Coordinates of C-alpha atoms in Angstrom, one line a residue:
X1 CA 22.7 -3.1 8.6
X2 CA 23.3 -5.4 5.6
X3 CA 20.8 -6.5 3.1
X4 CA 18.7 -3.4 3.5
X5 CA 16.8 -3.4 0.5
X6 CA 15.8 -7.4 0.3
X7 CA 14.3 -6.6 4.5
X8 CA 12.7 -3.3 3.0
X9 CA 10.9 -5.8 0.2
X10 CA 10.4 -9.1 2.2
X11 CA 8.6 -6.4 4.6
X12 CA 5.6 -6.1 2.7
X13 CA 6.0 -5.5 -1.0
X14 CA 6.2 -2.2 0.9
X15 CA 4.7 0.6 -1.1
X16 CA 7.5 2.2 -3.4
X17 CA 6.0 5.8 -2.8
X18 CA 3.6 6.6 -0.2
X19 CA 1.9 8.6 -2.9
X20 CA -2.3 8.9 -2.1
X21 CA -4.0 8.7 -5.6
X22 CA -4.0 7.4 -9.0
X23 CA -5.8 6.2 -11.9
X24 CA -8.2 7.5 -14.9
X25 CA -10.7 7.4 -17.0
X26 CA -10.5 4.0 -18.7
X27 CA -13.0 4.6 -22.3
X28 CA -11.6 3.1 -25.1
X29 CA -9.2 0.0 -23.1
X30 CA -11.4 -1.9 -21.1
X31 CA -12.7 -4.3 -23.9
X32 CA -11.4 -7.6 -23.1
X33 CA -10.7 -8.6 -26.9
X34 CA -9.3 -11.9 -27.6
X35 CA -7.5 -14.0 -25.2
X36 CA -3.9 -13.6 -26.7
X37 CA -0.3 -15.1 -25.2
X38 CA 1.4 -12.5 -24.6
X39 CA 0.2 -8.6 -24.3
X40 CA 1.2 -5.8 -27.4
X41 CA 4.3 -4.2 -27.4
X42 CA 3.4 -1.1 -25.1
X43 CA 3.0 1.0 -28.2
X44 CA -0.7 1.9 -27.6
X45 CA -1.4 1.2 -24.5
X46 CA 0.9 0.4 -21.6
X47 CA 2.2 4.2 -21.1
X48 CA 3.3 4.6 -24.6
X49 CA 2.3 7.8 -24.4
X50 CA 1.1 10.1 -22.6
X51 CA -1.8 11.8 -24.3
X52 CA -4.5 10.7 -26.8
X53 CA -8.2 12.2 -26.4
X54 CA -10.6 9.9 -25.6
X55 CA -13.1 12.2 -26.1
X56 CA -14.2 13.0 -22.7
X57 CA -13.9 11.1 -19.0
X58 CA -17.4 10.1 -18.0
X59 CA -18.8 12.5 -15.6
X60 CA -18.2 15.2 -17.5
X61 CA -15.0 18.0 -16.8
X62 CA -16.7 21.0 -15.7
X63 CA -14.0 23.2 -14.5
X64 CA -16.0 26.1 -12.8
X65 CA -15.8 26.5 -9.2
X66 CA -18.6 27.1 -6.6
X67 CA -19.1 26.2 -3.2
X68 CA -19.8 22.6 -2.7
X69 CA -23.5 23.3 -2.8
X70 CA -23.7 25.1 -6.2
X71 CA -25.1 24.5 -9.0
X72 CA -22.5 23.6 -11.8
X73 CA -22.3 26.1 -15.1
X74 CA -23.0 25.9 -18.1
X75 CA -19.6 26.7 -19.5
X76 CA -18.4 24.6 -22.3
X77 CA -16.2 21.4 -20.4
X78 CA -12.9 21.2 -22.0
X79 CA -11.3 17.4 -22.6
X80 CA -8.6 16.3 -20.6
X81 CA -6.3 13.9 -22.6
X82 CA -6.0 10.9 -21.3
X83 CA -2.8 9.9 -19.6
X84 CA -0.5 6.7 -19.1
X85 CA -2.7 5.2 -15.8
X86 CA -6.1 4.9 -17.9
X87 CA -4.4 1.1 -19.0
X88 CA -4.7 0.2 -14.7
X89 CA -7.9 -2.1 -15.6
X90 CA -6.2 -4.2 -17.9
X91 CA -4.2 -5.5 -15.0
X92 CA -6.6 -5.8 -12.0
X93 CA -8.4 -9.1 -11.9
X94 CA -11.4 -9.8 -10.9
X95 CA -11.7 -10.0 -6.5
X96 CA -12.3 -13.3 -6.8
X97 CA -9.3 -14.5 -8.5
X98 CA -7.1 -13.1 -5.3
X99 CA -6.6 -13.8 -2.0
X100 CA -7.2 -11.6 0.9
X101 CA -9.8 -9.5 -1.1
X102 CA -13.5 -9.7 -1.2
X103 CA -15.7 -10.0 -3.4
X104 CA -17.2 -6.7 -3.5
X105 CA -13.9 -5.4 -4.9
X106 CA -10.3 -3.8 -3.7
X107 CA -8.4 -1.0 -3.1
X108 CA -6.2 0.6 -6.2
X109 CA -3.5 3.4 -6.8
X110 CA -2.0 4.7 -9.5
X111 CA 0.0 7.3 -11.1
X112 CA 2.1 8.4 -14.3
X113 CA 5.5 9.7 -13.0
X114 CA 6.9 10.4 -16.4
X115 CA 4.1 12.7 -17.8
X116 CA 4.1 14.3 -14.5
X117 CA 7.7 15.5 -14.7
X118 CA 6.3 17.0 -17.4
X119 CA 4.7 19.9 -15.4
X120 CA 7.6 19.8 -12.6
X121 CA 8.0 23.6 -13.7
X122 CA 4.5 24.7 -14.0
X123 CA 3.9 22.5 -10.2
X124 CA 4.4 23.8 -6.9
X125 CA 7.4 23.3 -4.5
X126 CA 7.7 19.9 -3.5
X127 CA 4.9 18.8 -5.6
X128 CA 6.9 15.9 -7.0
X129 CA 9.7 14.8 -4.3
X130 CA 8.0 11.7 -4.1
X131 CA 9.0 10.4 -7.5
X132 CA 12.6 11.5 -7.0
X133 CA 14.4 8.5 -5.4
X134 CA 15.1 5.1 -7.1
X135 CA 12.6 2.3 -7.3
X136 CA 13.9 -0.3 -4.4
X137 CA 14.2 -3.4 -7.6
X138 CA 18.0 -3.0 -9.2
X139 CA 17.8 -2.4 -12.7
X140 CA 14.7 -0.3 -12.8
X141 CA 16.3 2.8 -12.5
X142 CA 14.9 6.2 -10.9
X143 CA 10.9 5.9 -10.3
X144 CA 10.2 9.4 -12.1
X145 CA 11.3 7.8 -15.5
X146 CA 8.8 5.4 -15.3
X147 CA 5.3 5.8 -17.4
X148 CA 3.4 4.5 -14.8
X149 CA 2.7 2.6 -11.4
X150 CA -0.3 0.2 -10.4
X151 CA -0.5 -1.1 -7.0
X152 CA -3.9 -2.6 -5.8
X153 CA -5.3 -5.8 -3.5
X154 CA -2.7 -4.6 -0.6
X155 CA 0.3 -5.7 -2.0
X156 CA 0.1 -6.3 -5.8
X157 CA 2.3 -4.0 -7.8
X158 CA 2.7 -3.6 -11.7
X159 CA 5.1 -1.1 -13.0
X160 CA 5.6 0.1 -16.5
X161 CA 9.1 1.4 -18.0
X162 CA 11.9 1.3 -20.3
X163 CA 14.0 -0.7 -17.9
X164 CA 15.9 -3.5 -19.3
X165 CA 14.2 -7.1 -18.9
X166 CA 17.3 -8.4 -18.1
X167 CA 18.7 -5.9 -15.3
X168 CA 15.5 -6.5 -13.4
X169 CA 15.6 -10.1 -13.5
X170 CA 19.1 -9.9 -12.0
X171 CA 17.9 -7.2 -9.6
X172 CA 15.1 -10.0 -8.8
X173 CA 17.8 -12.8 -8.2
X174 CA 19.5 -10.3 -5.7
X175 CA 16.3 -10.2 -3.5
X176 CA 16.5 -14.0 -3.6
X177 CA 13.9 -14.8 -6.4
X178 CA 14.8 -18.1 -8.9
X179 CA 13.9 -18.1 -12.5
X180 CA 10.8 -20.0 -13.6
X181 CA 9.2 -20.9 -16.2
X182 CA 7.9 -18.2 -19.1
X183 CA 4.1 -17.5 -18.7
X184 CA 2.1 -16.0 -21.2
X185 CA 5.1 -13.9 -22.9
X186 CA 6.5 -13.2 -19.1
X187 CA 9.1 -14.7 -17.2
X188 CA 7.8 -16.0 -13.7
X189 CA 10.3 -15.3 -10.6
X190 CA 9.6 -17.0 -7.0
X191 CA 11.7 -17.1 -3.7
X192 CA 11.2 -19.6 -0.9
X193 CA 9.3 -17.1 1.2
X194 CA 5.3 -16.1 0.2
X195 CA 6.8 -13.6 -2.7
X196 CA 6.3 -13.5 -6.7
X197 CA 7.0 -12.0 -9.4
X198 CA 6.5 -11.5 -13.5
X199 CA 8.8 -10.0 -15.4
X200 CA 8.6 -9.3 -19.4
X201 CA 10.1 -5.7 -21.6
X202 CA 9.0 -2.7 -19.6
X203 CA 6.5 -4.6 -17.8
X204 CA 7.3 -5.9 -14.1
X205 CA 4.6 -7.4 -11.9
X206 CA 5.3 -8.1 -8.0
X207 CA 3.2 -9.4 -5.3
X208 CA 5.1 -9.2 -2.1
X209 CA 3.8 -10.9 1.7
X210 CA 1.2 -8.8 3.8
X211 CA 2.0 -10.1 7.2
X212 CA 4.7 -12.0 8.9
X213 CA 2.3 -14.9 9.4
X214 CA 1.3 -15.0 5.5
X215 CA 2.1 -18.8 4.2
X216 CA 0.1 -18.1 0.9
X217 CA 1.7 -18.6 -2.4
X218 CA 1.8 -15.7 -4.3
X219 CA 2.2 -17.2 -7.6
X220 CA -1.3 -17.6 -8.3
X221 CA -2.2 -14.0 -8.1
X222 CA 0.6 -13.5 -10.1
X223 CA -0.8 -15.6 -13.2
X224 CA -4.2 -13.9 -12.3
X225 CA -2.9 -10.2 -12.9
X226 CA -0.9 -12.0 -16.5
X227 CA -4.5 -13.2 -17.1
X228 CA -6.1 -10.4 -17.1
X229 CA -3.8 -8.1 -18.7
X230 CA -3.5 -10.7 -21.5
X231 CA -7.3 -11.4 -21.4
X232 CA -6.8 -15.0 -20.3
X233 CA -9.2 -13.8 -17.4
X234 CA -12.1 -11.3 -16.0
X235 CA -10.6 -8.6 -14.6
X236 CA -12.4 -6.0 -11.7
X237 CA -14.4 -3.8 -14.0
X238 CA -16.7 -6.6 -15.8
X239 CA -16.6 -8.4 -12.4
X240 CA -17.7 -5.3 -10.3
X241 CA -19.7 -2.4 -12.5
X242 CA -19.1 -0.3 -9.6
X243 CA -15.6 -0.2 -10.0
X244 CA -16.2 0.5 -14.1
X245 CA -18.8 3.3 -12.8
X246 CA -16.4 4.9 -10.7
X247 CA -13.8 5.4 -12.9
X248 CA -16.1 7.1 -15.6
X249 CA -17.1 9.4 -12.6
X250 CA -13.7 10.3 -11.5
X251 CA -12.3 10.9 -15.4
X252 CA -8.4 10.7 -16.5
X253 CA -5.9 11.7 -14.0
X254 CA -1.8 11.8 -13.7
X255 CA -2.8 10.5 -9.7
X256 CA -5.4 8.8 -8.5
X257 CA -7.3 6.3 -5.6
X258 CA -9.9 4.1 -5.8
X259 CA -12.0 1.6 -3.9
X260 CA -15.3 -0.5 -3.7
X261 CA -16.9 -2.4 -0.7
X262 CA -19.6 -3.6 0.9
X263 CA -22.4 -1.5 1.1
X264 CA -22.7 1.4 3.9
X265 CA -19.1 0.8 4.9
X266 CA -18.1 4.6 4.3
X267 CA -21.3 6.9 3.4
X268 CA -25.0 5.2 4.0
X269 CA -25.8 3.2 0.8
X270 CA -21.9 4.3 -0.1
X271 CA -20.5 1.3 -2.7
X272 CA -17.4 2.8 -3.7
X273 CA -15.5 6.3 -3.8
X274 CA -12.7 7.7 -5.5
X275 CA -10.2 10.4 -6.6
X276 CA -8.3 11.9 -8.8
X277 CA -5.5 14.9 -9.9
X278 CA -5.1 15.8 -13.6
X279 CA -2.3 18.0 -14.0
X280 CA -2.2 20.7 -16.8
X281 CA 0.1 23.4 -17.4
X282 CA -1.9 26.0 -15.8
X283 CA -4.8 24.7 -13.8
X284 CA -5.0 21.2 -12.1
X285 CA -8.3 19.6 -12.0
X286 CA -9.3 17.8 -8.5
X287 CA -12.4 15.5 -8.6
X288 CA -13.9 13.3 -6.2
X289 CA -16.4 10.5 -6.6
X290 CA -18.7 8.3 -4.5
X291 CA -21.3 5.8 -5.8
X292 CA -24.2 4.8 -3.7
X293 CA -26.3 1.7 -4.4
X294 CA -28.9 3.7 -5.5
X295 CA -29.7 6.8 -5.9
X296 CA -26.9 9.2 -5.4
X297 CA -26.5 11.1 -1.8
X298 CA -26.0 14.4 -2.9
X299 CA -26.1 16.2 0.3
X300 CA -23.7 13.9 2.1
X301 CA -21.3 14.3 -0.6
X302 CA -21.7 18.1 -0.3
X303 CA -21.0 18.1 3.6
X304 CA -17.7 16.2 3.1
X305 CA -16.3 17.8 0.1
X306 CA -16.8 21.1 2.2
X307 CA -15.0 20.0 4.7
X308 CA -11.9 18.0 3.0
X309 CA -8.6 19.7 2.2
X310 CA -8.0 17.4 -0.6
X311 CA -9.1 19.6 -3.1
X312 CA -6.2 22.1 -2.5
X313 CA -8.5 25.2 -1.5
X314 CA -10.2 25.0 -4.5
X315 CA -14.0 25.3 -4.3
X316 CA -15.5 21.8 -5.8
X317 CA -19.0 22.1 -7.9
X318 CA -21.1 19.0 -7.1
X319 CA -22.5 16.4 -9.9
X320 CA -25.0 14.2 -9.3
X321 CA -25.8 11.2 -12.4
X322 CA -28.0 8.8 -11.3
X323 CA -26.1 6.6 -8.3
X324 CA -22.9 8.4 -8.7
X325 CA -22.3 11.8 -7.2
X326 CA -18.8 14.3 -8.2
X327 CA -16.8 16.9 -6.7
X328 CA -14.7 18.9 -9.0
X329 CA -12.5 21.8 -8.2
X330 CA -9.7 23.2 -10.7
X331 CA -6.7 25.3 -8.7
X332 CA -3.7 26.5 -10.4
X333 CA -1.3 24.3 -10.7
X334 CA 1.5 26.7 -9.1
X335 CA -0.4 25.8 -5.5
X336 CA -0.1 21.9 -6.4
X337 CA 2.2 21.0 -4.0
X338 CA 1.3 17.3 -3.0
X339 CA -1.8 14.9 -3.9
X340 CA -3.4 14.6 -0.8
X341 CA -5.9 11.8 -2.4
X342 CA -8.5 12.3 0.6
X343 CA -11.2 9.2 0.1
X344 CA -14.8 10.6 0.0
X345 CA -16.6 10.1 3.4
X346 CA -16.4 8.6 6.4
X347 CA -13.1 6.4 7.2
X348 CA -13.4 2.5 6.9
X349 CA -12.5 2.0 10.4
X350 CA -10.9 -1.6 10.7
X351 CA -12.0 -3.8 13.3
X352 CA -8.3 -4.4 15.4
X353 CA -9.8 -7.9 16.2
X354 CA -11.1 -9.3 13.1
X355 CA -11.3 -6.5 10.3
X356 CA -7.8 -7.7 8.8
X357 CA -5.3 -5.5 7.4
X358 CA -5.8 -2.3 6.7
X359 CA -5.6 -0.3 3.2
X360 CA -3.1 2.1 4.4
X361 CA -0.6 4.9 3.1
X362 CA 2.4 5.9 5.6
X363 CA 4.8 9.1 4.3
X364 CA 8.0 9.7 5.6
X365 CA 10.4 12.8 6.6
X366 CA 13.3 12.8 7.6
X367 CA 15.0 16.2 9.4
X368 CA 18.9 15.9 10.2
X369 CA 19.5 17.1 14.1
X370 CA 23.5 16.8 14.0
X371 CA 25.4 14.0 15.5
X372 CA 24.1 11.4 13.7
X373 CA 20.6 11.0 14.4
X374 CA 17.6 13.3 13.9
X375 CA 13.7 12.9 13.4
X376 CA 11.7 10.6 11.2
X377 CA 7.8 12.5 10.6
X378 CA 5.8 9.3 9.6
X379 CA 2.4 10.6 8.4
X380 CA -0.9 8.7 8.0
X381 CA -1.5 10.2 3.9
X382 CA -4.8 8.3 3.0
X383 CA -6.7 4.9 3.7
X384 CA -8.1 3.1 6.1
X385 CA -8.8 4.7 10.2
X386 CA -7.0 2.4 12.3
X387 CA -7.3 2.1 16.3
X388 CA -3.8 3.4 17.7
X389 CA -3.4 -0.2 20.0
X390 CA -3.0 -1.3 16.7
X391 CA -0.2 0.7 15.2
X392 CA 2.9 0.3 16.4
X393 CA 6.7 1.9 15.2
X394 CA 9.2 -1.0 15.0
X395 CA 12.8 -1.4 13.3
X396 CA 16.4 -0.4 14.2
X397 CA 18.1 2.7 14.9
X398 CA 15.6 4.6 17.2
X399 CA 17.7 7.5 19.3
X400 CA 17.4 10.0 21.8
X401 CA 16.4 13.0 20.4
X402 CA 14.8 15.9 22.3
X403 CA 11.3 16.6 21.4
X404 CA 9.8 13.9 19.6
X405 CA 6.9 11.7 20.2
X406 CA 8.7 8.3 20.3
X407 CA 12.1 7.3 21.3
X408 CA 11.7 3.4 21.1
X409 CA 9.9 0.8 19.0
X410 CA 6.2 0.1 20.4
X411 CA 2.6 1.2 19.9
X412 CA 2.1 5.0 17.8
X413 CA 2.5 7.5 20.3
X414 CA 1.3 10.6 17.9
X415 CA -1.4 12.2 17.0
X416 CA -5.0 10.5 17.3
X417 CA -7.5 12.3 15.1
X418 CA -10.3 9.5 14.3
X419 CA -13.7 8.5 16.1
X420 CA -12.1 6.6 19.4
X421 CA -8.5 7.1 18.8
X422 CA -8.0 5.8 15.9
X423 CA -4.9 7.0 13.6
X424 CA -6.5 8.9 9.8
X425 CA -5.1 11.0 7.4
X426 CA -3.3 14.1 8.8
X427 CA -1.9 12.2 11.7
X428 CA 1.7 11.6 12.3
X429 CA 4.5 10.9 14.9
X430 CA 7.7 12.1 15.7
X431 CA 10.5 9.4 15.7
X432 CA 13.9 9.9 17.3
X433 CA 16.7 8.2 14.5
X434 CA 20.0 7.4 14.4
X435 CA 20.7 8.2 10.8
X436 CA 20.9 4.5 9.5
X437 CA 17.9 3.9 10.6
X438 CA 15.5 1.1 9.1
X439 CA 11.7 2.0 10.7
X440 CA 8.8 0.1 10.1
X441 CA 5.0 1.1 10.3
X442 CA 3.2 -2.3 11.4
X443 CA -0.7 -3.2 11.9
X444 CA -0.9 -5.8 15.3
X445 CA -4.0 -5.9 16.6
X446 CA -4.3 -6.6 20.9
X447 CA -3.9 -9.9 21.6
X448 CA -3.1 -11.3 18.4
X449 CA -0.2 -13.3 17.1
X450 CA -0.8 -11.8 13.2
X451 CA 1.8 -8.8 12.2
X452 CA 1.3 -6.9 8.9
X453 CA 4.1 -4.5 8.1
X454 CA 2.4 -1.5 6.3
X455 CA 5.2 0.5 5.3
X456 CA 9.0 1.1 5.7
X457 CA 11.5 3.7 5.7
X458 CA 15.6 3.5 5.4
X459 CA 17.9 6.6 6.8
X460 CA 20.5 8.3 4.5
X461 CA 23.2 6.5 6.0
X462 CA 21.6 2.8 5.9

């Protein structure tokens, strides 16, 4: 199957980790300052480190645990440091500047591979496979080096490492991209096909195509996410308060997931929600947050934080602070074993019709069976519910294997755990492989001609 990795990127900008959370507490770097050429040298900002205090993360870091319902203590919060994804705002323009986003804001991820390895011995089992392979760009190197990860608006990416500028841009030129011209201390990369790219020391920014009928240029939102990191433009947190609100709530974090929308798409009078892991050598601190247009819903909060597994069994203490409401839970960080990155409340359940694309994170596992072939786990980690007519397994290398779920490209034939079948978190399907396989998770709704590939997945032998 040749040119495996240039499919795996033209096929979406597909998510490098199918990782469920990210981001922090941004006090202290979402001034806009003056407009400038070309951003710092990464020394204070851009995961040059993984610490620094800021002083506390918004909502407070009250690490006692009661039920959902309880009232929190009064026990002495003690800071968090802040860690390498608090610079994610300097890079997320404001909706308006992008396509295929509205106005009342996006979806973001984030995490800090580096400072997590960190705590790979004080962490759980498994806690940190995720970050073990290579990033899919040549020249990067192994994605656990790197400082940090941004990847927001569906299929905008900005990674921060030591890699060498020129590696990467010949990485790049492998996928097919062709030098442009520099733009605002970065060097601007573009194929023939809806695809760009940004490339400057330890900074790469790639914006990939959502759907196999996407003819929009990709160069624009480029230059919009160079803007705003270089203050040449708003970005998400002056245009939307919510989204500056909701990181206060949620607070520094090695992992973390965030959204705002519309008005009652999730919880009633629910603008935008949120979550986040920060890691510490002996107890990890879990907090969810939702804002509310106005005053905060307390008790819904309360209902689904008792019910949510993403706080790792801890027992979450509720906050409310005007229109935001938080979770927090603290568990040791020996149990940490993934970062489930559960959104707060009811699923944004896309309309297969005309809701567009969903906001979507796929895992993969892959389980040897002998002779070749074996069986590919895809899991449904965190996003959007989406109706099962409109998810469908595609790719090459499906196989006979006993037991599984699916032998054969088509629509999901897994597990169905949403309000009138629709695929959420927790869900998966069983996939007979040969082991070169290349799978693909794609949205198509019924009777429609538009394809978006959500994620993809390469055997060991591809």
């Amino acid at each position: 199957m040749p040119e495996t990795r240039r499919n795996a990127l033209k096929r979406g900008g597909a998510t490098i980790a199918a990782l469920s959370a990210l981001s922090g507490c941004l006090g202290g770097v979402l001034g806009g300052g003056t407009p400038t050429e070309a951003p710092g040298d990464g020394s204070e900002g851009d995961g040059g480190g993984d610490g620094g205090d800021s002083g506390g993360d918004g909502a407070g870091d009250d690490d006692s645990e009661s039920t959902p319902t309880g009232t929190p203590t009064a026990t002495p919060a003690p800071v968090r440091p802040e860690t390498p994804t608090a610079t994610l705002t300097r890079w997320m323009p404001d909706p308006s500047l992008l396509d295929q986003t509205g106005e009342s804001g996006y979806a973001f991820l984030g995490m800090a591979p580096r400072a997590l390895g960190e705590f790979e011995g004080a962490l759980g089992s498994g806690a940190l496979q995720q970050f073990q392979g290579r990033y899919p760009i040549p020249g990067v190197g192994r994605f656990g080096d790197q400082r940090a990860l941004f990847r927001f608006a569906r299929s905008a990416s900005v990674l921060l490492g030591e890699f060498d500028r020129t590696a990467v841009e010949d990485g790049l030129r492998e996928y097919g991209f062709e030098a442009g011209e520099a733009y605002r201390g970065f060097r601007l990369f573009s194929p023939a096909d809806p695809r760009a790219a940004a490339v400057r020391d330890g900074m790469l920014v790639t914006v990939g195509t959502v759907s196999s009928e996407d003819t929009v240029d990709k160069r624009p939102v480029v230059e919009a996410i160079v803007d705003a990191r270089t203050g040449n433009a708003d970005r998400y947190v002056d245009a939307v308060p919510e989204c500056r609100r909701l990181l206060d709530s949620v607070g520094s974090a090695h992992v973390l997931q965030g959204r705002t929308h519309a008005t009652g798409e999730t919880f009633e009078g629910g603008v935008g929600e949120g979550m986040g892991y920060h890691v510490a050598e002996d107890r990890t601190r879990v907090r969810a947050a939702a804002l509310f247009e106005g005053e905060a819903d307390r008790p819904a909060m309360a209902e689904w934080a008792g019910n949510s597994e993403a706080f790792l069994g801890g027992d979450p203490t509720l906050r409310a602070d005007g229109q935001a409401v938080t979770a927090t839970a603290t568990v040791p960080s020996g149990d940490v074993t993934g970062f489930p990155g559960e959104f707060p409340g009811p699923d944004i359940e896309r309309d297969p019709g005309t809701g567009g694309p969903p906001t979507v994170s796929f895992g993969f596992s892959y389980e040897h069976a002998g002779d070749g072939v074996g069986t590919l786990t895809v899991t449904h980690e965190a996003g959007d519910a989406v109706p099962r007519e409109a998810v469908q397994i595609r790719g090459e290398g499906f196989a006979e294997v006993d037991g599984v779920d699916q032998r054969g490209p088509g629509v999901w034939q897994g597990s169905v755990g949403g309000e009138g079948g629709s695929v959420v978190a927790g869900d998966s399907v069983t996939v007979g492989v040969a082991s070169d396989y290349e799978i693909a998770v794609v949205w198509r709704p019924p009777d429609s001609e538009e394809s978006t590939t959500l994620a993809t997945h390469e055997g060991p032998d591809a």
